[in-house]
């Protein structure tokens, strides 16, 4: 299993947040901006975290290194290209900044499956999750080729690379209900995530006191 020292974390923060109506990176979560919550959560396990931002984007301060999307408006694949080029590790765990329950242990589990694969991608509820996946930096030329050809869907990469799909049955061993895949795209989803987090923290405190 590759150690965490061989893997960086890349957050893609350049989305428009149109359904939320306010920048998702600044959403309050666990008494701080959501992006800061996520960066600190992953820095507990991984030595390098970078945030890919759109030029001029207003983001909360974090301990992560900030880099800029070279193709703003071309979607997450363009952000992936920048992230893979900028990190100093051979592997990257790539995620969006709207998944408040992102699980470092699940990221570590996916890293352990990387072996000789170029990508390790979870599948939950019949859908691939390319923004909670492991990628090798050696995929960066392929990503650039896809962008140059006008293919912007991240899932289009997988037919051209050695890809390991991790099914739901296997993922449930780490995350029985799939909380790590919970996105917050609307104010209602944000409110529900806050409720779930409060319940989770309260349960953990009760267990600790016992």
mmCIF file of C-alpha atoms in Angstrom:
data_model
loop_
_atom_site.group_PDB
_atom_site.id
_atom_site.type_symbol
_atom_site.label_atom_id
_atom_site.label_comp_id
_atom_site.label_asym_id
_atom_site.label_seq_id
_atom_site.Cartn_x
_atom_site.Cartn_y
_atom_site.Cartn_z
ATOM 1 C CA UNK A 1 0.000 0.000 0.000
ATOM 2 C CA UNK A 2 1.429 3.411 -0.907
ATOM 3 C CA UNK A 3 1.890 5.551 2.217
ATOM 4 C CA UNK A 4 0.062 8.855 2.640
ATOM 5 C CA UNK A 5 3.391 10.592 1.997
ATOM 6 C CA UNK A 6 3.056 9.613 -1.681
ATOM 7 C CA UNK A 7 -0.375 11.180 -2.066
ATOM 8 C CA UNK A 8 -1.488 14.809 -2.222
ATOM 9 C CA UNK A 9 -5.039 16.079 -1.858
ATOM 10 C CA UNK A 10 -6.430 18.370 -4.554
ATOM 11 C CA UNK A 11 -9.606 20.369 -3.976
ATOM 12 C CA UNK A 12 -11.340 21.859 -6.995
ATOM 13 C CA UNK A 13 -12.973 25.096 -5.859
ATOM 14 C CA UNK A 14 -13.759 26.830 -9.138
ATOM 15 C CA UNK A 15 -17.442 25.942 -9.422
ATOM 16 C CA UNK A 16 -20.097 28.624 -9.865
ATOM 17 C CA UNK A 17 -22.345 27.647 -6.897
ATOM 18 C CA UNK A 18 -25.350 28.785 -8.960
ATOM 19 C CA UNK A 19 -27.908 26.560 -7.182
ATOM 20 C CA UNK A 20 -26.627 27.542 -3.749
ATOM 21 C CA UNK A 21 -26.762 31.256 -4.505
ATOM 22 C CA UNK A 22 -23.600 31.897 -2.493
ATOM 23 C CA UNK A 23 -20.014 30.564 -2.808
ATOM 24 C CA UNK A 24 -19.937 27.067 -1.344
ATOM 25 C CA UNK A 25 -16.358 27.430 -0.118
ATOM 26 C CA UNK A 26 -17.605 30.081 2.344
ATOM 27 C CA UNK A 27 -20.574 28.112 3.699
ATOM 28 C CA UNK A 28 -20.451 27.854 7.476
ATOM 29 C CA UNK A 29 -19.669 24.345 8.641
ATOM 30 C CA UNK A 30 -18.354 23.215 12.015
ATOM 31 C CA UNK A 31 -17.862 26.875 13.023
ATOM 32 C CA UNK A 32 -15.676 27.791 10.035
ATOM 33 C CA UNK A 33 -15.912 28.043 6.232
ATOM 34 C CA UNK A 34 -16.569 24.713 4.540
ATOM 35 C CA UNK A 35 -13.335 24.821 2.530
ATOM 36 C CA UNK A 36 -11.300 25.393 5.706
ATOM 37 C CA UNK A 37 -13.122 22.490 7.373
ATOM 38 C CA UNK A 38 -12.240 20.182 4.472
ATOM 39 C CA UNK A 39 -8.609 21.254 4.162
ATOM 40 C CA UNK A 40 -7.963 20.826 7.878
ATOM 41 C CA UNK A 41 -9.700 17.441 7.832
ATOM 42 C CA UNK A 42 -7.450 16.128 5.069
ATOM 43 C CA UNK A 43 -4.244 17.698 6.401
ATOM 44 C CA UNK A 44 -4.648 15.466 9.447
ATOM 45 C CA UNK A 45 -3.762 12.507 7.215
ATOM 46 C CA UNK A 46 -2.031 13.791 4.075
ATOM 47 C CA UNK A 47 1.125 15.932 3.872
ATOM 48 C CA UNK A 48 0.198 18.078 0.882
ATOM 49 C CA UNK A 49 -3.100 19.795 0.094
ATOM 50 C CA UNK A 50 -3.690 22.233 -2.741
ATOM 51 C CA UNK A 51 -6.762 24.161 -3.806
ATOM 52 C CA UNK A 52 -7.396 24.875 -7.480
ATOM 53 C CA UNK A 53 -9.185 28.208 -7.761
ATOM 54 C CA UNK A 54 -10.659 30.217 -10.608
ATOM 55 C CA UNK A 55 -8.664 33.422 -11.223
ATOM 56 C CA UNK A 56 -9.966 36.186 -8.992
ATOM 57 C CA UNK A 57 -12.113 33.829 -6.929
ATOM 58 C CA UNK A 58 -12.624 34.880 -3.313
ATOM 59 C CA UNK A 59 -11.770 31.955 -1.041
ATOM 60 C CA UNK A 60 -11.395 31.662 2.733
ATOM 61 C CA UNK A 61 -7.820 31.387 4.010
ATOM 62 C CA UNK A 62 -6.596 27.827 4.589
ATOM 63 C CA UNK A 63 -3.240 26.109 5.175
ATOM 64 C CA UNK A 64 -3.453 24.670 1.632
ATOM 65 C CA UNK A 65 -1.391 25.913 -1.299
ATOM 66 C CA UNK A 66 -3.488 27.896 -3.747
ATOM 67 C CA UNK A 67 -3.066 27.441 -7.515
ATOM 68 C CA UNK A 68 -5.138 28.815 -10.373
ATOM 69 C CA UNK A 69 -7.165 27.150 -13.079
ATOM 70 C CA UNK A 70 -5.553 27.775 -16.460
ATOM 71 C CA UNK A 71 -8.831 27.121 -18.316
ATOM 72 C CA UNK A 72 -11.570 28.729 -16.224
ATOM 73 C CA UNK A 73 -15.037 27.757 -17.304
ATOM 74 C CA UNK A 74 -14.004 24.406 -18.795
ATOM 75 C CA UNK A 75 -15.105 22.322 -15.844
ATOM 76 C CA UNK A 76 -13.436 20.024 -13.317
ATOM 77 C CA UNK A 77 -11.270 18.251 -15.907
ATOM 78 C CA UNK A 78 -9.373 21.512 -16.434
ATOM 79 C CA UNK A 79 -8.939 21.811 -12.677
ATOM 80 C CA UNK A 80 -7.639 18.255 -12.552
ATOM 81 C CA UNK A 81 -5.026 19.105 -15.186
ATOM 82 C CA UNK A 82 -3.695 21.963 -13.054
ATOM 83 C CA UNK A 83 -3.784 19.949 -9.867
ATOM 84 C CA UNK A 84 -1.843 17.002 -11.290
ATOM 85 C CA UNK A 85 0.742 19.394 -12.710
ATOM 86 C CA UNK A 86 1.256 21.300 -9.467
ATOM 87 C CA UNK A 87 1.484 18.619 -6.785
ATOM 88 C CA UNK A 88 4.824 17.155 -5.710
ATOM 89 C CA UNK A 89 3.584 13.589 -5.054
ATOM 90 C CA UNK A 90 3.013 10.748 -7.547
ATOM 91 C CA UNK A 91 -0.636 10.304 -6.558
ATOM 92 C CA UNK A 92 -3.534 12.628 -5.844
ATOM 93 C CA UNK A 93 -6.866 12.282 -4.108
ATOM 94 C CA UNK A 94 -9.076 14.758 -5.958
ATOM 95 C CA UNK A 95 -12.287 16.160 -4.481
ATOM 96 C CA UNK A 96 -14.748 19.010 -4.810
ATOM 97 C CA UNK A 97 -15.244 21.521 -1.989
ATOM 98 C CA UNK A 98 -18.944 20.774 -1.387
ATOM 99 C CA UNK A 99 -18.692 17.408 0.402
ATOM 100 C CA UNK A 100 -18.704 18.240 4.137
ATOM 101 C CA UNK A 101 -18.462 14.606 5.275
ATOM 102 C CA UNK A 102 -15.410 13.837 3.144
ATOM 103 C CA UNK A 103 -13.697 10.915 4.871
ATOM 104 C CA UNK A 104 -9.872 10.816 5.095
ATOM 105 C CA UNK A 105 -10.083 7.118 5.966
ATOM 106 C CA UNK A 106 -11.949 6.383 2.743
ATOM 107 C CA UNK A 107 -9.363 8.372 0.786
ATOM 108 C CA UNK A 108 -6.660 6.302 2.449
ATOM 109 C CA UNK A 109 -8.549 3.109 1.567
ATOM 110 C CA UNK A 110 -8.756 4.107 -2.109
ATOM 111 C CA UNK A 111 -5.052 4.935 -2.026
ATOM 112 C CA UNK A 112 -4.375 1.416 -0.787
ATOM 113 C CA UNK A 113 -6.084 0.021 -3.893
ATOM 114 C CA UNK A 114 -4.027 2.083 -6.345
ATOM 115 C CA UNK A 115 -1.394 -0.590 -7.063
ATOM 116 C CA UNK A 116 -0.602 -0.364 -10.773
ATOM 117 C CA UNK A 117 -3.786 1.572 -11.590
ATOM 118 C CA UNK A 118 -3.878 5.078 -13.015
ATOM 119 C CA UNK A 119 -7.196 5.872 -11.350
ATOM 120 C CA UNK A 120 -9.229 4.431 -8.476
ATOM 121 C CA UNK A 121 -12.839 5.623 -8.658
ATOM 122 C CA UNK A 122 -15.722 4.920 -6.248
ATOM 123 C CA UNK A 123 -19.184 4.061 -7.491
ATOM 124 C CA UNK A 124 -22.191 4.833 -5.275
ATOM 125 C CA UNK A 125 -25.880 4.561 -6.087
ATOM 126 C CA UNK A 126 -25.011 3.507 -9.624
ATOM 127 C CA UNK A 127 -22.922 6.621 -10.286
ATOM 128 C CA UNK A 128 -19.180 7.088 -10.560
ATOM 129 C CA UNK A 129 -17.649 9.764 -8.344
ATOM 130 C CA UNK A 130 -14.629 11.168 -10.210
ATOM 131 C CA UNK A 131 -14.322 13.926 -7.611
ATOM 132 C CA UNK A 132 -13.577 11.538 -4.784
ATOM 133 C CA UNK A 133 -10.994 9.485 -6.602
ATOM 134 C CA UNK A 134 -7.292 8.713 -6.774
ATOM 135 C CA UNK A 135 -5.287 9.740 -9.864
ATOM 136 C CA UNK A 136 -1.648 9.299 -10.832
ATOM 137 C CA UNK A 137 0.217 12.421 -11.855
ATOM 138 C CA UNK A 138 1.345 10.467 -14.935
ATOM 139 C CA UNK A 139 -2.238 10.924 -16.230
ATOM 140 C CA UNK A 140 -1.673 14.652 -16.700
ATOM 141 C CA UNK A 141 -0.752 14.383 -20.439
ATOM 142 C CA UNK A 142 -3.885 12.292 -21.055
ATOM 143 C CA UNK A 143 -6.004 14.907 -19.294
ATOM 144 C CA UNK A 144 -4.486 17.614 -21.488
ATOM 145 C CA UNK A 145 -5.184 15.532 -24.607
ATOM 146 C CA UNK A 146 -8.826 15.098 -23.595
ATOM 147 C CA UNK A 147 -9.211 18.826 -23.040
ATOM 148 C CA UNK A 148 -7.586 19.641 -26.380
ATOM 149 C CA UNK A 149 -10.010 17.257 -28.089
ATOM 150 C CA UNK A 150 -12.980 18.944 -26.424
ATOM 151 C CA UNK A 151 -13.781 15.971 -24.176
ATOM 152 C CA UNK A 152 -14.486 17.564 -20.812
ATOM 153 C CA UNK A 153 -16.239 14.733 -18.985
ATOM 154 C CA UNK A 154 -13.960 13.256 -16.345
ATOM 155 C CA UNK A 155 -15.453 9.789 -16.794
ATOM 156 C CA UNK A 156 -14.201 9.775 -20.393
ATOM 157 C CA UNK A 157 -10.684 9.370 -19.011
ATOM 158 C CA UNK A 158 -11.324 5.923 -17.655
ATOM 159 C CA UNK A 159 -11.540 4.072 -20.955
ATOM 160 C CA UNK A 160 -8.037 5.334 -21.768
ATOM 161 C CA UNK A 161 -6.397 4.505 -18.447
ATOM 162 C CA UNK A 162 -5.918 1.592 -16.080
ATOM 163 C CA UNK A 163 -8.919 2.196 -13.866
ATOM 164 C CA UNK A 164 -10.150 0.409 -10.762
ATOM 165 C CA UNK A 165 -13.846 0.946 -10.025
ATOM 166 C CA UNK A 166 -14.679 0.426 -6.352
ATOM 167 C CA UNK A 167 -18.242 -0.803 -5.972
ATOM 168 C CA UNK A 168 -20.813 0.148 -3.355
ATOM 169 C CA UNK A 169 -20.631 -3.159 -1.485
ATOM 170 C CA UNK A 170 -16.929 -2.618 -0.891
ATOM 171 C CA UNK A 171 -17.378 1.044 0.028
ATOM 172 C CA UNK A 172 -20.044 0.236 2.623
ATOM 173 C CA UNK A 173 -17.352 -1.433 4.728
ATOM 174 C CA UNK A 174 -15.881 2.052 5.211
ATOM 175 C CA UNK A 175 -18.999 4.227 4.959
ATOM 176 C CA UNK A 176 -22.235 2.252 5.498
ATOM 177 C CA UNK A 177 -24.599 5.042 4.372
ATOM 178 C CA UNK A 178 -22.377 6.921 1.923
ATOM 179 C CA UNK A 179 -22.181 10.187 3.875
ATOM 180 C CA UNK A 180 -18.868 11.019 2.248
ATOM 181 C CA UNK A 181 -20.682 11.360 -1.091
ATOM 182 C CA UNK A 182 -23.232 13.848 0.251
ATOM 183 C CA UNK A 183 -22.966 17.073 -1.780
ATOM 184 C CA UNK A 184 -24.430 20.388 -0.695
ATOM 185 C CA UNK A 185 -25.755 22.154 -3.780
ATOM 186 C CA UNK A 186 -28.723 24.048 -2.317
ATOM 187 C CA UNK A 187 -29.477 25.924 0.930
ATOM 188 C CA UNK A 188 -31.764 23.054 1.959
ATOM 189 C CA UNK A 189 -28.974 20.494 1.491
ATOM 190 C CA UNK A 190 -26.603 22.707 3.479
ATOM 191 C CA UNK A 191 -29.103 22.931 6.337
ATOM 192 C CA UNK A 192 -29.566 19.158 6.331
ATOM 193 C CA UNK A 193 -25.796 18.595 6.366
ATOM 194 C CA UNK A 194 -25.474 20.883 9.401
ATOM 195 C CA UNK A 195 -28.162 18.868 11.192
ATOM 196 C CA UNK A 196 -26.405 15.592 10.404
ATOM 197 C CA UNK A 197 -23.059 16.981 11.548
ATOM 198 C CA UNK A 198 -24.550 18.198 14.840
ATOM 199 C CA UNK A 199 -26.095 14.777 15.418
ATOM 200 C CA UNK A 200 -22.815 13.055 14.600
ATOM 201 C CA UNK A 201 -20.729 15.291 16.894
ATOM 202 C CA UNK A 202 -23.277 14.899 19.673
ATOM 203 C CA UNK A 203 -23.175 11.108 19.412
ATOM 204 C CA UNK A 204 -19.369 11.100 19.448
ATOM 205 C CA UNK A 205 -19.340 13.309 22.579
ATOM 206 C CA UNK A 206 -21.811 11.013 24.351
ATOM 207 C CA UNK A 207 -19.746 7.914 23.563
ATOM 208 C CA UNK A 208 -16.553 9.634 24.718
ATOM 209 C CA UNK A 209 -18.127 10.630 28.067
ATOM 210 C CA UNK A 210 -19.286 7.084 28.696
#
